[in-house]
Tab-separated table of C-alpha atoms and ligand atoms in Angstrom:
chain	number	residue	atom	x	y	z
A	1	MET	CA	124.588	85.943	140.172
A	2	MET	CA	120.975	86.499	139.341
A	3	ILE	CA	118.833	88.000	142.269
A	4	ARG	CA	115.415	86.352	142.460
A	5	HIS	CA	112.804	88.568	144.290
A	6	ALA	CA	109.417	88.462	145.230
A	7	ASN	CA	108.422	91.153	147.765
A	8	VAL	CA	106.684	94.147	146.477
A	9	ASN	CA	107.132	96.113	149.679
A	10	THR	CA	110.822	95.517	149.525
A	11	VAL	CA	111.569	95.345	145.778
A	12	HIS	CA	112.008	99.037	145.252
A	13	ASP	CA	114.938	99.600	147.851
A	14	LEU	CA	116.698	96.290	146.368
A	15	VAL	CA	116.329	97.352	142.892
A	16	ALA	CA	117.861	100.716	143.809
A	17	GLN	CA	121.385	98.858	144.090
A	18	LEU	CA	121.308	97.945	140.529
A	19	PRO	CA	123.431	100.167	138.259
A	20	GLN	CA	121.936	102.115	135.596
A	21	PRO	CA	120.825	101.849	132.784
A	22	ARG	CA	118.240	99.503	134.265
A	23	VAL	CA	116.664	97.715	131.367
A	24	LEU	CA	113.287	96.192	132.113
A	25	VAL	CA	111.516	93.440	129.980
A	26	PRO	CA	107.993	92.404	131.481
A	27	THR	CA	106.783	88.734	130.548
A	28	MET	CA	104.330	86.769	131.864
A	29	GLY	CA	106.768	83.901	131.538
A	30	ALA	CA	106.611	80.315	129.568
A	31	LEU	CA	109.647	82.241	128.147
A	32	HIS	CA	110.246	81.020	124.313
A	33	GLU	CA	112.738	82.274	121.858
A	34	GLY	CA	110.800	85.638	121.289
A	35	HIS	CA	111.491	86.747	125.027
A	36	LEU	CA	115.134	85.700	124.633
A	37	ALA	CA	115.694	87.944	121.939
A	38	LEU	CA	114.158	91.014	124.230
A	39	LEU	CA	116.538	90.125	127.033
A	40	ARG	CA	119.290	89.636	124.903
A	41	ARG	CA	118.437	92.970	123.442
A	42	ALA	CA	118.245	94.002	127.013
A	43	ARG	CA	121.664	92.793	127.539
A	44	LYS	CA	123.197	95.182	124.547
A	45	LEU	CA	121.180	98.175	125.823
A	46	ALA	CA	122.522	97.853	129.629
A	47	GLY	CA	126.300	97.048	128.527
A	48	ASN	CA	128.904	96.301	131.067
A	49	GLN	CA	127.747	99.047	133.308
A	50	GLY	CA	124.074	98.026	133.592
A	51	SER	CA	121.659	95.617	134.821
A	52	VAL	CA	118.968	93.776	133.181
A	53	VAL	CA	115.598	93.345	135.110
A	54	VAL	CA	112.660	90.861	134.025
A	55	SER	CA	109.617	90.572	135.822
A	56	ILE	CA	107.746	87.333	135.304
A	57	PHE	CA	104.184	87.654	136.128
A	58	VAL	CA	100.776	86.354	134.975
A	59	ASN	CA	98.809	89.463	135.111
A	60	PRO	CA	95.496	88.441	136.252
A	61	ILE	CA	93.709	91.708	135.586
A	62	GLN	CA	94.388	91.697	131.856
A	63	PHE	CA	92.487	88.708	131.373
A	64	ASP	CA	89.374	88.703	130.532
A	65	ARG	CA	88.214	85.314	130.801
A	66	ALA	CA	88.924	83.300	133.615
A	67	ALA	CA	89.547	80.274	131.869
A	68	ASP	CA	92.551	81.428	129.983
A	69	LEU	CA	93.813	82.813	133.001
A	70	LEU	CA	93.861	79.387	134.530
A	71	ALA	CA	94.885	77.841	131.306
A	72	TYR	CA	97.846	80.169	130.797
A	73	PRO	CA	101.276	77.851	130.789
A	74	ARG	CA	103.480	78.268	133.681
A	75	THR	CA	106.956	77.009	133.671
A	76	LEU	CA	109.078	79.260	136.281
A	77	GLU	CA	111.710	77.316	137.029
A	78	ARG	CA	112.884	76.941	133.407
A	79	ASP	CA	112.014	80.571	132.834
A	80	LEU	CA	114.595	81.208	135.578
A	81	GLU	CA	117.205	79.016	134.013
A	82	LEU	CA	116.733	80.841	130.938
A	83	CYS	CA	116.732	84.471	132.223
A	84	GLU	CA	120.268	83.416	134.165
A	85	ALA	CA	122.068	81.841	131.165
A	86	ALA	CA	120.594	85.315	129.111
A	87	GLY	CA	122.634	87.354	131.542
A	88	VAL	CA	119.152	88.784	133.522
A	89	ASP	CA	120.552	90.011	136.905
A	90	PHE	CA	117.139	90.661	138.739
A	91	ALA	CA	114.180	88.527	138.180
A	92	PHE	CA	110.976	90.243	139.789
A	93	LEU	CA	108.725	87.306	140.549
A	94	PRO	CA	105.560	89.013	142.282
A	95	GLU	CA	102.536	87.166	144.032
A	96	LYS	CA	99.136	88.754	142.769
A	97	GLU	CA	97.867	89.005	146.288
A	98	ASP	CA	101.070	91.216	147.028
A	99	PHE	CA	100.832	92.957	143.771
A	100	TYR	CA	97.280	94.052	143.770
A	101	ARG	CA	95.629	94.706	147.333
A	102	ALA	CA	92.328	93.279	147.718
A	103	ASP	CA	90.678	96.910	147.500
A	104	HIS	CA	92.960	98.546	144.651
A	105	SER	CA	90.820	100.801	142.553
A	106	VAL	CA	93.080	102.726	140.438
A	107	LEU	CA	93.354	101.393	136.686
A	108	VAL	CA	95.175	103.442	133.861
A	109	THR	CA	92.585	103.563	131.003
A	110	GLU	CA	93.543	104.832	127.384
A	111	ASN	CA	91.065	106.125	125.500
A	112	SER	CA	92.138	106.116	121.566
A	113	LEU	CA	94.345	103.660	120.469
A	114	SER	CA	93.040	101.450	122.642
A	115	GLN	CA	89.701	101.141	121.119
A	116	ARG	CA	90.202	98.540	118.314
A	117	LEU	CA	91.588	94.894	117.868
A	118	CYS	CA	92.229	93.523	120.876
A	119	GLY	CA	90.742	96.221	122.886
A	120	ALA	CA	87.674	96.268	121.358
A	121	THR	CA	87.097	92.147	121.955
A	122	ARG	CA	89.084	91.644	125.210
A	123	PRO	CA	87.129	94.552	127.784
A	124	GLY	CA	89.648	95.631	130.056
A	125	HIS	CA	92.386	94.259	128.769
A	126	PHE	CA	94.638	97.140	128.203
A	127	ASP	CA	93.577	98.722	131.507
A	128	GLY	CA	95.174	95.853	133.036
A	129	VAL	CA	97.895	95.976	130.528
A	130	LEU	CA	98.603	99.499	131.154
A	131	THR	CA	98.281	99.689	134.932
A	132	VAL	CA	100.648	96.494	135.298
A	133	VAL	CA	103.275	98.331	133.167
A	134	LEU	CA	102.635	101.661	135.178
A	135	LYS	CA	103.244	99.789	138.515
A	136	LEU	CA	106.101	97.976	137.579
A	137	PHE	CA	107.943	100.942	136.037
A	138	ALA	CA	107.638	102.533	139.362
A	139	LEU	CA	108.551	99.628	141.310
A	140	LEU	CA	111.592	98.829	139.187
A	141	GLN	CA	112.021	102.237	137.946
A	142	PRO	CA	114.059	101.222	134.503
A	143	LYS	CA	115.671	103.654	132.360
A	144	ILE	CA	114.773	101.510	129.341
A	145	ALA	CA	111.990	98.824	128.797
A	146	VAL	CA	111.970	96.239	125.981
A	147	PHE	CA	108.699	95.203	124.351
A	148	GLY	CA	107.647	92.788	121.332
A	149	GLU	CA	106.078	93.954	118.016
A	150	LYS	CA	104.163	91.060	117.975
A	151	ASP	CA	101.424	92.920	120.465
A	152	TYR	CA	101.464	95.666	118.427
A	153	GLN	CA	98.706	97.374	120.158
A	154	GLN	CA	100.032	96.938	123.115
A	155	LEU	CA	103.489	98.828	122.494
A	156	ALA	CA	101.537	101.593	120.935
A	157	LEU	CA	99.625	102.004	124.162
A	158	VAL	CA	102.834	101.574	126.208
A	159	ARG	CA	104.233	104.372	124.190
A	160	ARG	CA	101.182	106.420	124.443
A	161	MET	CA	101.156	106.076	128.212
A	162	VAL	CA	104.774	107.066	128.425
A	163	ARG	CA	104.508	110.123	126.330
A	164	ASP	CA	100.914	111.182	128.041
A	165	LEU	CA	102.262	110.342	131.624
A	166	ASN	CA	105.992	111.815	131.108
A	167	LEU	CA	107.162	108.795	132.248
A	168	PRO	CA	111.583	108.573	132.633
A	169	VAL	CA	111.503	105.769	130.471
A	170	THR	CA	112.444	105.168	126.834
A	171	VAL	CA	110.485	102.302	125.186
A	172	GLU	CA	112.444	99.959	122.530
A	173	SER	CA	110.756	97.686	120.178
A	174	LEU	CA	111.995	94.365	118.736
A	175	PRO	CA	110.554	92.785	115.548
A	176	THR	CA	108.410	89.851	116.304
A	177	VAL	CA	110.534	86.243	116.493
A	178	ARG	CA	108.798	83.628	114.127
A	179	ALA	CA	108.968	79.652	114.040
A	180	ARG	CA	110.799	78.156	110.931
A	181	ASP	CA	107.271	78.253	109.355
A	182	GLY	CA	106.427	81.667	110.431
A	183	LEU	CA	104.097	80.987	113.088
A	184	ALA	CA	105.002	83.836	115.743
A	185	LEU	CA	106.219	82.632	118.570
A	186	SER	CA	103.740	82.965	121.517
A	187	SER	CA	103.588	80.989	124.990
A	188	ARG	CA	99.941	79.770	124.188
A	189	ASN	CA	101.847	78.255	121.077
A	190	ALA	CA	102.294	75.391	123.492
A	191	ARG	CA	98.544	74.705	123.897
A	192	LEU	CA	98.208	74.222	120.305
A	193	SER	CA	96.962	70.506	119.323
A	194	GLU	CA	99.561	69.043	116.926
A	195	ALA	CA	96.835	69.372	114.261
A	196	ASP	CA	96.201	72.920	114.826
A	197	ARG	CA	99.820	74.023	114.981
A	198	SER	CA	100.483	72.784	111.811
A	199	ASP	CA	97.445	74.524	110.007
A	200	ALA	CA	98.555	77.684	112.108
A	201	VAL	CA	101.281	78.400	109.297
A	202	ARG	CA	98.847	80.035	106.997
A	203	LEU	CA	98.137	83.047	109.844
A	204	HIS	CA	101.730	84.267	108.491
A	205	ALA	CA	101.234	83.339	105.265
A	206	ALA	CA	98.051	85.307	104.835
A	207	LEU	CA	99.262	88.490	106.276
A	208	GLN	CA	102.262	87.769	104.110
A	209	THR	CA	100.036	87.168	101.326
A	210	ALA	CA	98.280	90.566	101.849
A	211	LYS	CA	101.349	92.614	102.223
A	212	ASN	CA	102.460	91.291	98.430
A	213	PHE	CA	99.040	91.999	97.325
A	214	MET	CA	99.172	95.422	98.293
A	215	LEU	CA	102.945	96.074	97.228
A	216	GLN	CA	101.676	94.877	93.891
A	217	GLY	CA	99.512	97.927	93.819
A	218	GLU	CA	95.926	97.089	95.787
A	219	LYS	CA	95.722	100.045	98.315
A	220	ASN	CA	91.753	99.285	98.796
A	221	VAL	CA	91.460	98.378	102.556
A	222	ALA	CA	88.301	96.493	102.262
A	223	GLU	CA	89.863	94.598	99.444
A	224	ILE	CA	92.775	93.653	101.467
A	225	VAL	CA	91.253	92.702	104.152
A	226	GLU	CA	88.566	90.379	102.252
A	227	LYS	CA	91.005	88.851	100.734
A	228	THR	CA	93.110	87.817	103.906
A	229	ARG	CA	89.797	86.732	105.385
A	230	ASN	CA	89.338	84.291	102.829
A	231	LEU	CA	92.623	82.829	102.719
A	232	LEU	CA	92.329	82.599	106.568
A	233	LEU	CA	88.937	80.702	106.124
A	234	LYS	CA	89.872	78.480	103.255
A	235	ASN	CA	90.325	74.719	104.214
A	236	ALA	CA	90.180	75.871	108.282
A	237	PRO	CA	89.477	73.372	110.893
A	238	ALA	CA	86.219	73.267	112.190
A	239	ASN	CA	87.441	74.755	115.420
A	240	PHE	CA	88.886	78.073	113.484
A	241	THR	CA	87.442	81.537	113.994
A	242	ILE	CA	88.593	84.635	113.327
A	243	ASP	CA	88.161	87.091	116.481
A	244	TYR	CA	89.062	90.326	114.589
A	245	LEU	CA	91.149	90.926	111.383
A	246	ASP	CA	91.216	94.787	110.244
A	247	LEU	CA	93.603	97.278	108.568
A	248	LEU	CA	94.237	100.547	110.496
A	249	ASP	CA	96.751	103.186	110.322
A	250	SER	CA	99.811	102.034	111.869
A	251	GLU	CA	100.387	105.367	113.994
A	252	ASN	CA	96.939	106.101	115.614
A	253	LEU	CA	95.351	102.578	114.736
A	254	GLN	CA	91.859	104.721	113.524
A	255	PRO	CA	90.203	103.199	110.331
A	256	ILE	CA	91.497	104.183	106.704
A	257	GLU	CA	90.044	103.491	103.490
A	258	ASN	CA	93.457	103.231	101.851
A	259	VAL	CA	96.740	102.196	102.200
A	260	GLU	CA	98.602	105.682	101.552
A	261	LYS	CA	101.005	105.749	104.237
A	262	PRO	CA	102.232	102.794	106.737
A	263	ALA	CA	99.019	100.899	107.782
A	264	VAL	CA	98.846	97.453	110.235
A	265	LEU	CA	97.174	94.324	109.218
A	266	ALA	CA	96.320	92.983	112.611
A	267	MET	CA	94.787	89.905	113.444
A	268	ALA	CA	93.408	87.426	116.482
A	269	CYS	CA	92.010	83.864	116.136
A	270	TYR	CA	90.985	81.384	117.930
A	271	TYR	CA	91.796	77.204	117.753
A	272	GLY	CA	88.983	76.288	120.096
A	273	GLU	CA	90.252	78.132	123.265
A	274	VAL	CA	93.450	79.294	122.236
A	275	ARG	CA	94.021	82.617	121.258
A	276	LEU	CA	96.933	83.781	118.868
A	277	ILE	CA	97.398	87.112	117.307
A	278	ASP	CA	99.829	88.429	114.723
A	279	ASN	CA	100.206	91.628	112.668
A	280	VAL	CA	102.429	93.002	109.398
A	281	VAL	CA	103.142	96.533	108.803
A	282	LEU	CA	102.120	97.430	105.218
A	283	ARG	CA	104.286	100.155	104.036
A	284	PRO	CA	103.295	101.544	100.553
A	285	SER	CA	106.050	102.685	98.503
A	286	PRO	CA	106.110	106.718	98.242
A	287	PHE	CA	107.356	106.115	94.348
A	288	LYS	CA	103.985	104.190	93.428
B	1	AMP	P1	103.941	88.346	127.249
B	1	AMP	O1	105.221	87.083	127.963
B	1	AMP	O2	103.521	86.902	126.315
B	1	AMP	O3	103.651	89.158	128.239
B	1	AMP	O4	105.172	88.541	126.273
B	1	AMP	C1	106.318	89.527	127.036
B	1	AMP	C2	107.037	90.106	126.037
B	1	AMP	O5	107.412	89.465	124.702
B	1	AMP	C3	106.003	91.464	125.140
B	1	AMP	O6	106.541	92.585	124.911
B	1	AMP	C4	105.860	90.590	123.905
B	1	AMP	O7	105.725	91.402	122.985
B	1	AMP	C5	107.109	89.862	123.770
B	1	AMP	N1	106.992	89.005	122.914
B	1	AMP	C6	106.228	87.721	122.886
B	1	AMP	N2	106.347	86.895	121.588
B	1	AMP	C7	107.270	87.467	121.288
B	1	AMP	C8	107.730	87.215	119.658
B	1	AMP	N3	107.579	85.867	118.921
B	1	AMP	N4	108.771	88.052	119.214
B	1	AMP	C9	109.089	89.069	119.785
B	1	AMP	N5	108.346	89.529	121.125
B	1	AMP	C10	107.813	88.731	121.547
């Protein structure tokens, strides 16, 4: 039987009774196949002896726009059924008033990997993400935590926080789970109109074309980015805008001129108010 628990003050003692390895999957709910893949991996990592913990919490301090927070899809009862079916042992469902004291004043800030991509266009976003992840680690004390590669920069930042703060957690990651047509699954996809959802196949297609372009020998970052931008904007609907499109060193997320070692091509775009992200890692052949 899956335990549902909301109280931040009592969760520590309760969770201590769950056997290790305790494997945590942090989410904001509105679960889809991408989340379920993380839960399945968590179940495998925990094995028969260990336990799987999921957190479902729409973290207010990582939203830079109030309207986005308000519109974020919430499907709690269905999420809990999916968690139970996926073999989750413990679902942590804190209330925001309980999770953040009215006068809370400590945030985790990272000063390097967070400077570009989402960090540049969503001020404060990653302070919010790292703070919630650190609090979840402190409250739930997992041995392992599982994250998706769809949120590439987030994953890099969590790994950096674990390294720099010596947190006793192993971070595991999973490749992006996609719809049949290639669109990265996201809770926000539910907010797309039918027309925008069909159009959104272009996002992954453009990134794949850029990857092929690189594999065929193009190394110049400006060229690859320009080509991808043109593909994204070609015949795009009027409500489509690119928030950012950048090709960076995949390790340190710093700018590069040429793709000589693994690099990440990452983008965020808007269909109206709905913001989507995606990325692809470009790995040049060492023999070329
Ligand atoms: P979220 O609920 O959007 O905060 O996501 C919770 C976790 O699920 C994060 O580690 C995400 O990277 C991961 N995730 C979200 N979408 C996908 C996807 N399509 N494939 C794999 N992981 C995902």
